[in-house]
CSV table of C-alpha atoms and ligand atoms in Angstrom, one decimal:
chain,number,residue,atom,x,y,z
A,1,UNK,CA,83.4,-41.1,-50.0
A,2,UNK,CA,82.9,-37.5,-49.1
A,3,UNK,CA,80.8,-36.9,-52.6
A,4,UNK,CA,78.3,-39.8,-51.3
A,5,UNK,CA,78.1,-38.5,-48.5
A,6,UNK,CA,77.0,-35.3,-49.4
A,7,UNK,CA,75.1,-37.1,-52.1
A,8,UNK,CA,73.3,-39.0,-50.1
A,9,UNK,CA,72.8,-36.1,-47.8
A,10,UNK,CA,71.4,-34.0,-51.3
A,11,UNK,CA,69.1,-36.8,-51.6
A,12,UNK,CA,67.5,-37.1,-48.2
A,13,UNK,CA,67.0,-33.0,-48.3
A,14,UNK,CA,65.5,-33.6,-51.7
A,15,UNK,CA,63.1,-35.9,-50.9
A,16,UNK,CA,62.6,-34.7,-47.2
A,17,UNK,CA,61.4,-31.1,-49.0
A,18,UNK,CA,59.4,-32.5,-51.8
A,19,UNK,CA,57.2,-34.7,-49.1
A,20,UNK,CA,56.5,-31.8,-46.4
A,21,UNK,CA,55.6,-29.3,-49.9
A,22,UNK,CA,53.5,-31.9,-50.7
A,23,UNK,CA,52.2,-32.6,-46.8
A,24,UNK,CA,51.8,-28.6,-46.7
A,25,UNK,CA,48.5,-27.1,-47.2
A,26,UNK,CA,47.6,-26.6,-50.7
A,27,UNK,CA,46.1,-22.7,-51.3
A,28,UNK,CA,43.3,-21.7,-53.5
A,29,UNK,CA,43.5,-18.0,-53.4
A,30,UNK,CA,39.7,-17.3,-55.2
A,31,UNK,CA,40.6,-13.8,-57.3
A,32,UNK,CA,43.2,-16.3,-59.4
A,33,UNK,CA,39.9,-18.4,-59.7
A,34,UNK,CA,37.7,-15.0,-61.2
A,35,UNK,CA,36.7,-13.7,-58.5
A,36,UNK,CA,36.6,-9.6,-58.1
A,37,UNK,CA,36.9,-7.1,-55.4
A,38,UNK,CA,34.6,-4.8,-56.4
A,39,UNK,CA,31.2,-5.9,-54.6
A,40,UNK,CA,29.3,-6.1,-58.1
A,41,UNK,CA,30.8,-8.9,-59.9
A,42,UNK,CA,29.3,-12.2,-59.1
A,43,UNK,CA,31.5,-14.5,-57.3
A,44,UNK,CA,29.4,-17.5,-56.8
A,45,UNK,CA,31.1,-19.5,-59.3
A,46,UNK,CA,34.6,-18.9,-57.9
A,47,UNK,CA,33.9,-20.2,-54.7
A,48,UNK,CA,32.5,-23.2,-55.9
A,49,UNK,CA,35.6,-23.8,-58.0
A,50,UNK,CA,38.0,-23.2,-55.2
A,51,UNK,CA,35.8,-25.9,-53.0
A,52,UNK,CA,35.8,-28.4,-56.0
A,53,UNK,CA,39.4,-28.3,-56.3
A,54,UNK,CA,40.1,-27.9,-52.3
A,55,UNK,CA,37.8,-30.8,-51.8
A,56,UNK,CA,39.9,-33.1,-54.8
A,57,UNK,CA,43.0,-32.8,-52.4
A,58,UNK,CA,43.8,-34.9,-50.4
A,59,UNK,CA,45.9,-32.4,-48.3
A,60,UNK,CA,44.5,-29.5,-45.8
A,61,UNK,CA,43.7,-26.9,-48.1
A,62,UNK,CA,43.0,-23.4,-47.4
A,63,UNK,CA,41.0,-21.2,-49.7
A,64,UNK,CA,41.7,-17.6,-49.4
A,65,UNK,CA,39.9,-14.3,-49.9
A,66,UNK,CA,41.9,-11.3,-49.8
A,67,UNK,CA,40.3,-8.0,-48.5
A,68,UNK,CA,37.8,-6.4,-50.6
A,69,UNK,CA,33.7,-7.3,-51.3
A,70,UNK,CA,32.9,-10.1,-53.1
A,71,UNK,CA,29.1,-10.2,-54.3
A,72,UNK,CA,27.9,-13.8,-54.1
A,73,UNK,CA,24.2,-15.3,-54.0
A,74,UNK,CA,22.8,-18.6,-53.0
A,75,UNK,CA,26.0,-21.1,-52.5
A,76,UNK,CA,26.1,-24.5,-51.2
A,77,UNK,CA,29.5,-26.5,-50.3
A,78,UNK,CA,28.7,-29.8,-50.7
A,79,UNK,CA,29.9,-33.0,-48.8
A,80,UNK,CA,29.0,-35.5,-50.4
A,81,UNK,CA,31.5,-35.5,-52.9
A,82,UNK,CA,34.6,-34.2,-50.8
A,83,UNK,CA,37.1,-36.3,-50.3
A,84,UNK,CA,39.2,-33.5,-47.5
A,85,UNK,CA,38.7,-33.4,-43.8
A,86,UNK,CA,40.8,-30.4,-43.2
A,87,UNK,CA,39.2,-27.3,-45.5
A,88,UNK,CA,39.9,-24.1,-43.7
A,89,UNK,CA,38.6,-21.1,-45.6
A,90,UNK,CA,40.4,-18.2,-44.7
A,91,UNK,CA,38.5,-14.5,-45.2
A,92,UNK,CA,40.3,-11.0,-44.9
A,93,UNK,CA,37.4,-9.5,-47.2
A,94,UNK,CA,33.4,-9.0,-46.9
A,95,UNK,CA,31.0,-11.4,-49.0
A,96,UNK,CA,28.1,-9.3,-49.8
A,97,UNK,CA,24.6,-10.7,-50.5
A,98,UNK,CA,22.8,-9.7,-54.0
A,99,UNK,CA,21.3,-6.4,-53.3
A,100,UNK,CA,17.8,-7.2,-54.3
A,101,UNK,CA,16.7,-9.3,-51.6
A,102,UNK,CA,14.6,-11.4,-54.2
A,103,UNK,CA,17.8,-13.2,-55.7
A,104,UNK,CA,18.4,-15.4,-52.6
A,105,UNK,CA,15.4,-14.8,-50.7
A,106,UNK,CA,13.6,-17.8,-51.2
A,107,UNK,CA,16.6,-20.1,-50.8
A,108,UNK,CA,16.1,-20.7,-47.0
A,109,UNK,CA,20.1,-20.1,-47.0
A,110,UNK,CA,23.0,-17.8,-48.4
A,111,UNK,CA,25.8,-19.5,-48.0
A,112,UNK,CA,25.2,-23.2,-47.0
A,113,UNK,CA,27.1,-26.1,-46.2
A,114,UNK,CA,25.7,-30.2,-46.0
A,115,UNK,CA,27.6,-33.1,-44.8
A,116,UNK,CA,30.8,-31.5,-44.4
A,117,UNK,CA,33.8,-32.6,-41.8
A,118,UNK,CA,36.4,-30.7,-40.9
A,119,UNK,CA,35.4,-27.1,-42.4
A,120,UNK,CA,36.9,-23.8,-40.4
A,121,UNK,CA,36.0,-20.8,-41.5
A,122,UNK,CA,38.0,-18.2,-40.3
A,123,UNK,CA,37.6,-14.3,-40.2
A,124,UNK,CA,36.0,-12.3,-42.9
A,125,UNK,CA,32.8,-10.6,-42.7
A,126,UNK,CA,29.1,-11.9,-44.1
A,127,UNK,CA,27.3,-8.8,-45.2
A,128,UNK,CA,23.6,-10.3,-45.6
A,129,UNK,CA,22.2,-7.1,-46.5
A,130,UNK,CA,18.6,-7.3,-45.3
A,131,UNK,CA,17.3,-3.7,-44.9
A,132,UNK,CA,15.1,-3.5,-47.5
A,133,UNK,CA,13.6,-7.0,-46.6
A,134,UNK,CA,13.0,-6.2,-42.8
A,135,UNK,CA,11.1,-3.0,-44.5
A,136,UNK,CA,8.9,-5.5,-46.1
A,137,UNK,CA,8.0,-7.7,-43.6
A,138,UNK,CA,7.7,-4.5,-41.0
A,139,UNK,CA,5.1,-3.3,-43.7
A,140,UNK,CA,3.0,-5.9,-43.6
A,141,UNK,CA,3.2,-6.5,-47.7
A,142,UNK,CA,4.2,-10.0,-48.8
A,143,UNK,CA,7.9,-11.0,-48.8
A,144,UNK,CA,10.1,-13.4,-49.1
A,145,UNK,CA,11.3,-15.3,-45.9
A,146,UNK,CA,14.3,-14.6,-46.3
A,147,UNK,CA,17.8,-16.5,-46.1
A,148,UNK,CA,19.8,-17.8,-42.9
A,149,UNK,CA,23.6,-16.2,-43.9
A,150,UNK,CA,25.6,-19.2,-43.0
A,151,UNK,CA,24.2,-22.3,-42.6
A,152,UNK,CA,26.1,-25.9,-41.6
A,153,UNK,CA,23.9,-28.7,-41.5
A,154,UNK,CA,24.2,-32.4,-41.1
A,155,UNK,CA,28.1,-31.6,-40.5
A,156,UNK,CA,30.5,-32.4,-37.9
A,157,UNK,CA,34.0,-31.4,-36.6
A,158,UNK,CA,33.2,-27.5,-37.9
A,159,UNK,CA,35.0,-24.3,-36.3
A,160,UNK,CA,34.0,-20.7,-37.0
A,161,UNK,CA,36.7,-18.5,-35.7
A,162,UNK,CA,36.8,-14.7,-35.9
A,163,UNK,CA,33.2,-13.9,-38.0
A,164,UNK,CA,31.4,-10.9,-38.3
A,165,UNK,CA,27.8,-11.8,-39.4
A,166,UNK,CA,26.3,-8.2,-40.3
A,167,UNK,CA,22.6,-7.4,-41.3
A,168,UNK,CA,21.3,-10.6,-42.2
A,169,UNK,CA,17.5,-11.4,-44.3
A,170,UNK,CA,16.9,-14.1,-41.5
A,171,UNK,CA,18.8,-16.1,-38.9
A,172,UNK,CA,22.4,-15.2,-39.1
A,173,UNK,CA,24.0,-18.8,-38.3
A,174,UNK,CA,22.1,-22.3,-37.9
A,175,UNK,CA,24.0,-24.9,-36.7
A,176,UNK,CA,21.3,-27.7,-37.7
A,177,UNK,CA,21.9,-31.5,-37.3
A,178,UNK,CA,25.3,-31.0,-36.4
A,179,UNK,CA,28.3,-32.7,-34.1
A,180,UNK,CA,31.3,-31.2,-32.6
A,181,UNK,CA,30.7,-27.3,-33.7
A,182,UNK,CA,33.1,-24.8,-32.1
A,183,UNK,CA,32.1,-20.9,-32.7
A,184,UNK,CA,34.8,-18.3,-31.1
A,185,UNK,CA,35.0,-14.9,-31.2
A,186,UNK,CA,32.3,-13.9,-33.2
A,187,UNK,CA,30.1,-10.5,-34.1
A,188,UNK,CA,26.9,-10.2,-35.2
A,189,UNK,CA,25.2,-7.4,-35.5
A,190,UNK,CA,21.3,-6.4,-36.4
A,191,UNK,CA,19.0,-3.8,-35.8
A,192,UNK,CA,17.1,-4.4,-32.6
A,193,UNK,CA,13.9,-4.4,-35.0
A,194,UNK,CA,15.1,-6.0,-37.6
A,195,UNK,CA,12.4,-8.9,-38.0
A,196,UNK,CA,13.9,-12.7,-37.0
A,197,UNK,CA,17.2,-12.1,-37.4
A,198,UNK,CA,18.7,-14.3,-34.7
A,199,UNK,CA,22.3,-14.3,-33.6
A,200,UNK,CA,23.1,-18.1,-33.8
A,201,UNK,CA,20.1,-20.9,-34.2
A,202,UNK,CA,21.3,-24.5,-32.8
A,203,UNK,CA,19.1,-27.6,-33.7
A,204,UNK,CA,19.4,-30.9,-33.7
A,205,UNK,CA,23.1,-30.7,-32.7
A,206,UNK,CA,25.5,-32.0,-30.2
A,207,UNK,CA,29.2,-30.6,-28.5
A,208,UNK,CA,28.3,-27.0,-29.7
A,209,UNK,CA,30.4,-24.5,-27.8
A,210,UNK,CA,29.9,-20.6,-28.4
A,211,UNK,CA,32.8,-18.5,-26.9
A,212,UNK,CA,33.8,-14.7,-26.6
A,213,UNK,CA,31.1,-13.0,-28.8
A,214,UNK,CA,29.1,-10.1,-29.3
A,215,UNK,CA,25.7,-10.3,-30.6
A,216,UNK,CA,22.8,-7.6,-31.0
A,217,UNK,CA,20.1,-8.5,-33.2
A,218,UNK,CA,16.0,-8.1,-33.8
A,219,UNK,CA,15.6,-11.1,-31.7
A,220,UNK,CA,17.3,-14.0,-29.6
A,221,UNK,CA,20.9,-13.9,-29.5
A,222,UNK,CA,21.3,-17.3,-29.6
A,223,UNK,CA,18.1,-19.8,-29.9
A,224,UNK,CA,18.0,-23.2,-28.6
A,225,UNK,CA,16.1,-25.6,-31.0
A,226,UNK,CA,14.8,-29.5,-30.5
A,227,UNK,CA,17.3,-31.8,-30.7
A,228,UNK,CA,20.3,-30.2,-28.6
A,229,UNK,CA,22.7,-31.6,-26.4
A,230,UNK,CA,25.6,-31.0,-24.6
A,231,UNK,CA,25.6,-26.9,-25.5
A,232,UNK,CA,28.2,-24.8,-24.2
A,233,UNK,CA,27.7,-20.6,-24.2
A,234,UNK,CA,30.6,-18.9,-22.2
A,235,UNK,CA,31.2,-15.0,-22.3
A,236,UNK,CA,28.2,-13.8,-24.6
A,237,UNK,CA,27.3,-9.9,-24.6
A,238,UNK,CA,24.3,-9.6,-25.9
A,239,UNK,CA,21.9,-6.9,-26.7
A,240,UNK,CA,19.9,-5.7,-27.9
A,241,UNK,CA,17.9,-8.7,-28.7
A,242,UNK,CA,15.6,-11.1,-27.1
A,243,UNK,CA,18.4,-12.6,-25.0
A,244,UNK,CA,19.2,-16.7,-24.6
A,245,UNK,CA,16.1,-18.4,-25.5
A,246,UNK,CA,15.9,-22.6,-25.6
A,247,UNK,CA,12.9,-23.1,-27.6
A,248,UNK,CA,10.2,-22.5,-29.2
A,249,UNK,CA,9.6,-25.8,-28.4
A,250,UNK,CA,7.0,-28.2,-28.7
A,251,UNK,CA,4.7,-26.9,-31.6
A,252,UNK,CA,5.0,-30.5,-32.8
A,253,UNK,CA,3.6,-33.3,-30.7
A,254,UNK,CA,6.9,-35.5,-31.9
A,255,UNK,CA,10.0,-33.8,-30.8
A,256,UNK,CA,13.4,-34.4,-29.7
A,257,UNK,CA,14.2,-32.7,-26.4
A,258,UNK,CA,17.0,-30.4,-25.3
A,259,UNK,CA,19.3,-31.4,-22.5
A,260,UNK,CA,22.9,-30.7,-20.8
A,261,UNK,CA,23.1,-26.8,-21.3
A,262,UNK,CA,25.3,-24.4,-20.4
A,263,UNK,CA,25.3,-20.6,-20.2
A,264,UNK,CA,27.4,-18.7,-18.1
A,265,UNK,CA,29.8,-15.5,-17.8
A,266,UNK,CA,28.0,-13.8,-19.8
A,267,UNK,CA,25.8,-10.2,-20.2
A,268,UNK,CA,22.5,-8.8,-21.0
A,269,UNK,CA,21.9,-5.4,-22.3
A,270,UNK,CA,18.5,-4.1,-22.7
A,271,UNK,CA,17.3,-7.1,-24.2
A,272,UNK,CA,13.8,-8.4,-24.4
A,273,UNK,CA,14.6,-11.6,-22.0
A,274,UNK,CA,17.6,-12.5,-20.5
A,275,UNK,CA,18.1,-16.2,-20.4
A,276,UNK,CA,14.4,-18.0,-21.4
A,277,UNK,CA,13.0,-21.3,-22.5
A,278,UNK,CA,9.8,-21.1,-24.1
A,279,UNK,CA,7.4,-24.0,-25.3
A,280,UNK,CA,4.0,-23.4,-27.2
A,281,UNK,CA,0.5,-24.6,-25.6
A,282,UNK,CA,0.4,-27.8,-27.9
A,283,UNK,CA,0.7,-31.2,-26.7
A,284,UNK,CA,4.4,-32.4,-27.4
A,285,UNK,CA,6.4,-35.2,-25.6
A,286,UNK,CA,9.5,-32.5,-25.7
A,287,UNK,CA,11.8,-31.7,-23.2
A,288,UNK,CA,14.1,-29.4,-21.5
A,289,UNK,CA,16.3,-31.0,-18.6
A,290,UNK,CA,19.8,-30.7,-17.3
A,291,UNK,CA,20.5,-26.8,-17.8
A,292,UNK,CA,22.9,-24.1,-16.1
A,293,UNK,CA,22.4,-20.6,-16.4
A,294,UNK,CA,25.6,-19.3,-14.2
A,295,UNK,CA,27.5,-15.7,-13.7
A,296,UNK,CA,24.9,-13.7,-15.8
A,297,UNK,CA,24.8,-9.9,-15.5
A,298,UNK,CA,21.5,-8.2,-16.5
A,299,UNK,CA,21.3,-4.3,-17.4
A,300,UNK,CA,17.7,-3.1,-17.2
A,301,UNK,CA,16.3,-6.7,-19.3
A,302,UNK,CA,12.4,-6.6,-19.6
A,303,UNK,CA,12.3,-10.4,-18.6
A,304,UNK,CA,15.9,-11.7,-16.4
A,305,UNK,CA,14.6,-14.8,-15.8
A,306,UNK,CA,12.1,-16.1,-17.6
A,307,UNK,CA,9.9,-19.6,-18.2
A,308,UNK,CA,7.5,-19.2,-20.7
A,309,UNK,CA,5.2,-22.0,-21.7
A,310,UNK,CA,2.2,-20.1,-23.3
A,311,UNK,CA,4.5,-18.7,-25.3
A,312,UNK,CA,2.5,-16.8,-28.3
A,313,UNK,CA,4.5,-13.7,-29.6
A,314,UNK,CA,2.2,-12.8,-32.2
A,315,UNK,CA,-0.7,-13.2,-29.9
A,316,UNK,CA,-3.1,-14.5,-32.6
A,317,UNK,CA,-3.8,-18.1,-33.7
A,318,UNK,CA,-2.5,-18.9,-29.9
A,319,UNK,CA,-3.1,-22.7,-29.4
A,320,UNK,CA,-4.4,-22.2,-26.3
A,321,UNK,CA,-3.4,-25.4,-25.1
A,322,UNK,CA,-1.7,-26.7,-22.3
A,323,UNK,CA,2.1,-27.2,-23.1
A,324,UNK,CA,3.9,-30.7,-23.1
A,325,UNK,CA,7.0,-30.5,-22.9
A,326,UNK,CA,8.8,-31.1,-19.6
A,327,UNK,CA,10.9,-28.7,-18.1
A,328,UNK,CA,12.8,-29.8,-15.4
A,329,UNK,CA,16.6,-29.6,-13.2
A,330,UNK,CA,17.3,-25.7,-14.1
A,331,UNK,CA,19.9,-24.0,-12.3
A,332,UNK,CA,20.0,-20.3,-11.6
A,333,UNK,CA,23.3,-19.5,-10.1
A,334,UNK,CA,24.7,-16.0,-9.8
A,335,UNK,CA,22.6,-13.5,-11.6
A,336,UNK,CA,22.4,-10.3,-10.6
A,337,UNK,CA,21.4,-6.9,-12.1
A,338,UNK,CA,18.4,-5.0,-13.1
A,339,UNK,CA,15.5,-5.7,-14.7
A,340,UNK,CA,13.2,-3.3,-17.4
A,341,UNK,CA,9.7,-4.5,-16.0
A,342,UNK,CA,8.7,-5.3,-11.9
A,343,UNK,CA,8.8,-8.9,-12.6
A,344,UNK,CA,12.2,-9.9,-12.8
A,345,UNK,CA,11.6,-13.5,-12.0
A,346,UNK,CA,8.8,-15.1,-14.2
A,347,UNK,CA,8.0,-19.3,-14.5
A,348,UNK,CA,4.8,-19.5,-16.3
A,349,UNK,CA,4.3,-23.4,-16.6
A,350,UNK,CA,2.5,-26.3,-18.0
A,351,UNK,CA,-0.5,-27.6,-16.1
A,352,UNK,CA,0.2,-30.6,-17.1
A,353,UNK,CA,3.6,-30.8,-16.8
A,354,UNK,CA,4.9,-28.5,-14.1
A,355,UNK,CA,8.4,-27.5,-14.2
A,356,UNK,CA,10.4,-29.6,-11.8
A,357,UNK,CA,13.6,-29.4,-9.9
A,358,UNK,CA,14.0,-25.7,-10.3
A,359,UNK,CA,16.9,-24.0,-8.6
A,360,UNK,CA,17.8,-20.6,-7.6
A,361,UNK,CA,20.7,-19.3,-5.7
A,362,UNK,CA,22.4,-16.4,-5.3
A,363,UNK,CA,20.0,-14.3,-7.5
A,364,UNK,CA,19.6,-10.3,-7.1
A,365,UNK,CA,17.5,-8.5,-9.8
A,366,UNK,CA,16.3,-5.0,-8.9
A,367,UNK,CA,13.8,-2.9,-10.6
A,368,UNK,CA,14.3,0.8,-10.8
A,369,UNK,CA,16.7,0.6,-7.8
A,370,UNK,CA,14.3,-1.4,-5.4
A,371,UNK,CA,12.9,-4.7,-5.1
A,372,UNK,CA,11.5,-6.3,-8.1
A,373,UNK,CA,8.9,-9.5,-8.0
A,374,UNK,CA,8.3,-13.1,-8.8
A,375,UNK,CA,5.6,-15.1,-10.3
A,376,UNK,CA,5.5,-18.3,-10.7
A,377,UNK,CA,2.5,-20.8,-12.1
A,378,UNK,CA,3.2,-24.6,-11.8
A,379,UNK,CA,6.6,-24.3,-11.1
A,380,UNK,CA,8.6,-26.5,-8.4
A,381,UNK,CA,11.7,-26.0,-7.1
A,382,UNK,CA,14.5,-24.8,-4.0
A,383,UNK,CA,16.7,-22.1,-3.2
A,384,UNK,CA,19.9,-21.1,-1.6
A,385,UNK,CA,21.8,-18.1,-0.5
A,386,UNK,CA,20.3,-15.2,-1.0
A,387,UNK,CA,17.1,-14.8,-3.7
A,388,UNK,CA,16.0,-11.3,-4.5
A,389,UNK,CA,13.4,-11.1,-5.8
A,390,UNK,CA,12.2,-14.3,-3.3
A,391,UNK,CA,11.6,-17.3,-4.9
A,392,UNK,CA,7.9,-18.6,-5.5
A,393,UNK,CA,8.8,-21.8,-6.4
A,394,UNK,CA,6.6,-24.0,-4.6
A,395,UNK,CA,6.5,-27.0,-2.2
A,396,UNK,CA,10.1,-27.6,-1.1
A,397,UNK,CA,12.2,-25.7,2.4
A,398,UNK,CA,15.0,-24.1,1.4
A,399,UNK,CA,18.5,-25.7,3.1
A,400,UNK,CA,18.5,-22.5,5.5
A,401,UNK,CA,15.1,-23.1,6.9
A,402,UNK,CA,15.5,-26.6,7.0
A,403,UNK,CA,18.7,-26.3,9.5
A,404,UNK,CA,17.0,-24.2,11.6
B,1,NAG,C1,27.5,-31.9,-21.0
B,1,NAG,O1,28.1,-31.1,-22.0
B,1,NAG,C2,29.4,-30.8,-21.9
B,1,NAG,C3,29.8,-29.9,-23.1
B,1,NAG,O2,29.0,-28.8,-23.1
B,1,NAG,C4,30.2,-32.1,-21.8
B,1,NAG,O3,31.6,-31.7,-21.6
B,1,NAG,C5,29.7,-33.0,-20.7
B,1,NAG,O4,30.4,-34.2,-20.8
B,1,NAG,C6,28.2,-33.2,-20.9
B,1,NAG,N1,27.7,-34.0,-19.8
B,1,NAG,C7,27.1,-35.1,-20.0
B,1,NAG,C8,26.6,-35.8,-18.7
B,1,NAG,O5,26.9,-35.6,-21.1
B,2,NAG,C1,21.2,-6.4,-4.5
B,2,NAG,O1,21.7,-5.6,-5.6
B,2,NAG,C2,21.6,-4.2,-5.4
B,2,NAG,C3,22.0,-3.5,-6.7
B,2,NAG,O2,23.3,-4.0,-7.0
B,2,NAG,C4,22.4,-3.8,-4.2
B,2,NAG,O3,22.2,-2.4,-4.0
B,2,NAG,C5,21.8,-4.5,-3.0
B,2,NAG,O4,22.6,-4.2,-1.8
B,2,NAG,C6,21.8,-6.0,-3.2
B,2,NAG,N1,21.1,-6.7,-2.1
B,2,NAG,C7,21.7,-7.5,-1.3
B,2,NAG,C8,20.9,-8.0,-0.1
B,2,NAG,O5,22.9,-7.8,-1.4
């Protein structure tokens, strides 16, 4: 009796053990699948084995790189063909991008990933090393566009935890046609003149939230493209860089609109803009509505606050149109600090579309220690508490005149 017992007991164990190892995440460390530490071998191909056989499992799998710099060009992790919702990809090294910027600078992407659900990539360092290609295009000689770092598109359920995105060709992250994207803790970093080399692009996407991250770049920390919904940006430092931005928008007269966004607790340091949405002069049946820029702190910003929808940075081949796209329900709630230029307050708007339901409260933006100003051009809108500099939105009483 007692040896059945403790048979039976063996057997349960047994079987109880051989389940859960099987249950258990399944590791694809990539230096047993050839790929080398030393920042000069290419590692491409073991990455793309490790995803092949990670995607084959049926159980969470986690693909490892241990420290050290792994040189890899153009990559894309396919979805099509995966049959694993639970890949986490686990960095405690540096990918480095091919030194001459040529190799993967027509690619439009580095390291790319299409129709894939359920991908976390976490730590690890993207070393996009653009230099030479921002020299280029700051000459003026012809170059290569250059490749977005790390690229998700068409892909939902995706978490990016921990990343440092150094000294990318191009964008630094696009999160393009995308659902459910969660981005925490992040770092990227750019020279404040490094040519288009935005902190995190989001298009077409919906349920993105961007948490706890530093990001200084040659231009907008994060941009806002057509198509975006239901955004979330909490506890952002950025600079330097051109700040927040949702557009450009409405270069194309067909064009999803942006709506339901959120940017709050978060800092400014001698960027360009602090939080903007800009639209081109182009008839476009875009739109922006439903957005919350809360508890921002600007340090000497050229442009706190700022509308734009003449927006031409290059200022040739302007359309010199009016803009389509309607802008309307903005909040502006707690934002204080100083701004770089004496208008701290700017809403250049469409003629044809005038900006709408615009609302300031508690704002206080200084210039060189005193009062700053406001402009405003077709813009409509209210205020409460106190506004400095005052609000020029036009037509409606504020609450505290009304009472009286
Ligand atoms: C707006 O987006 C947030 C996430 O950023 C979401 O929780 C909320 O439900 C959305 N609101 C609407 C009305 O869709
Ligand atoms: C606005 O902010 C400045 C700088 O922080 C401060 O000195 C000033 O007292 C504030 N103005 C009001 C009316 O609170």
């Amino acid at each position: 009796m007692a040896s059945l017992v403790s048979f039976l007991a063996f057997h349960f164990l047994f079987t109880f053990f051989h389940y859960s190892s099987l249950a258990a995440n399944v590791n694809y460390n990539i230096q047993n699948l050839g790929a080398k530490p030393d920042g000069k071998t290419d590692s491409t191909e073991a990455f793309l084995r490790a995803w092949t056989s990670a995607c084959a499992s049926k159980h969470p799998a986690t693909i490892y790189v241990p420290p050290g710099r792994y040189l890899i060009g153009a990559a894309t992790f396919a979805g099509e063909s995966c049959n694993n919702p639970a890949i986490t990809i686990r960095i405690d090294g540096t990918l480095v991008a091919p030194s001459n910027y040529n190799v993967i600078g027509n690619s439009g992407n580095w390291v790319k990933f299409e129709r894939v659900t359920g991908v976390s990539v976490i730590g690890g360092t993207l070393d996009g090393r653009g230099t030479k290609l921002w020299a280029c295009k700051n000459s003026g000689r012809n170059c290569p566009k250059g490749a977005t770092t790390l690229a998700f598109y068409n892909s939902n359920n995706i978490m990016i935890n921990g990343l440092s995105s150094i000294n990318s060709q191009k964008f630094h992250i696009l999160i393009d046609g995308c659902s459910n994207a969660k981005l925490v803790g992040m770092k990227v970093f750019a020279p404040g003149n490094s040519p288009n080399t935005d902190g995190i692009h989001v298009e077409k996407s919906t349920g993105v939230t961007i948490l706890n991250s530093k990001i200084g770049t040659g231009d907008d920390c994060v941009s806002i493209g057509p198509g975006t919904s239901n955004l979330w940006i909490e506890n952002i430092a950025c600079g330097p860089g051109h700040g927040i931005s949702i557009g450009s928008l409405g270069w194309v007269l067909q064009e999803p609109g942006v709506q339901n966004v959120t940017v709050k607790s978060s800092s400014f340091t001698g960027t360009q803009n602090g939080v903007r949405v800009k639209t081109w002069a182009r008839p476009s049946n875009g739109f922006v509505k439903y957005v919350l820029f809360q508890h921002l702190v600007m340090v000497n910003v050229q442009n706190p606050i700022i509308v734009d929808q003449n927006y031409c940075p290059d200022h040739h081949n302007c359309p010199n149109q009016v803009s389509g796209v309607k802008i309307s329900d903005i909040t502006y709630q707690d934002i204080h600090g100083s701004s770089a230029t004496e208008i701290a307050t700017k809403f250049v708007c469409s003629k044809q579309n005038p900006c709408n339901g615009i609302t300031l409260e508690d704002v206080n933006l200084t210039y060189k220690n005193g009062p700053a100003k406001s402009s405003c051009i077709n813009a409509f809108g209210k205020f409460f508490g106190l506004v400095l500099p005052n609000s020029c939105l036009r037509n409606i009483l504020s609450l505290a005149k009304r009472r009286k």
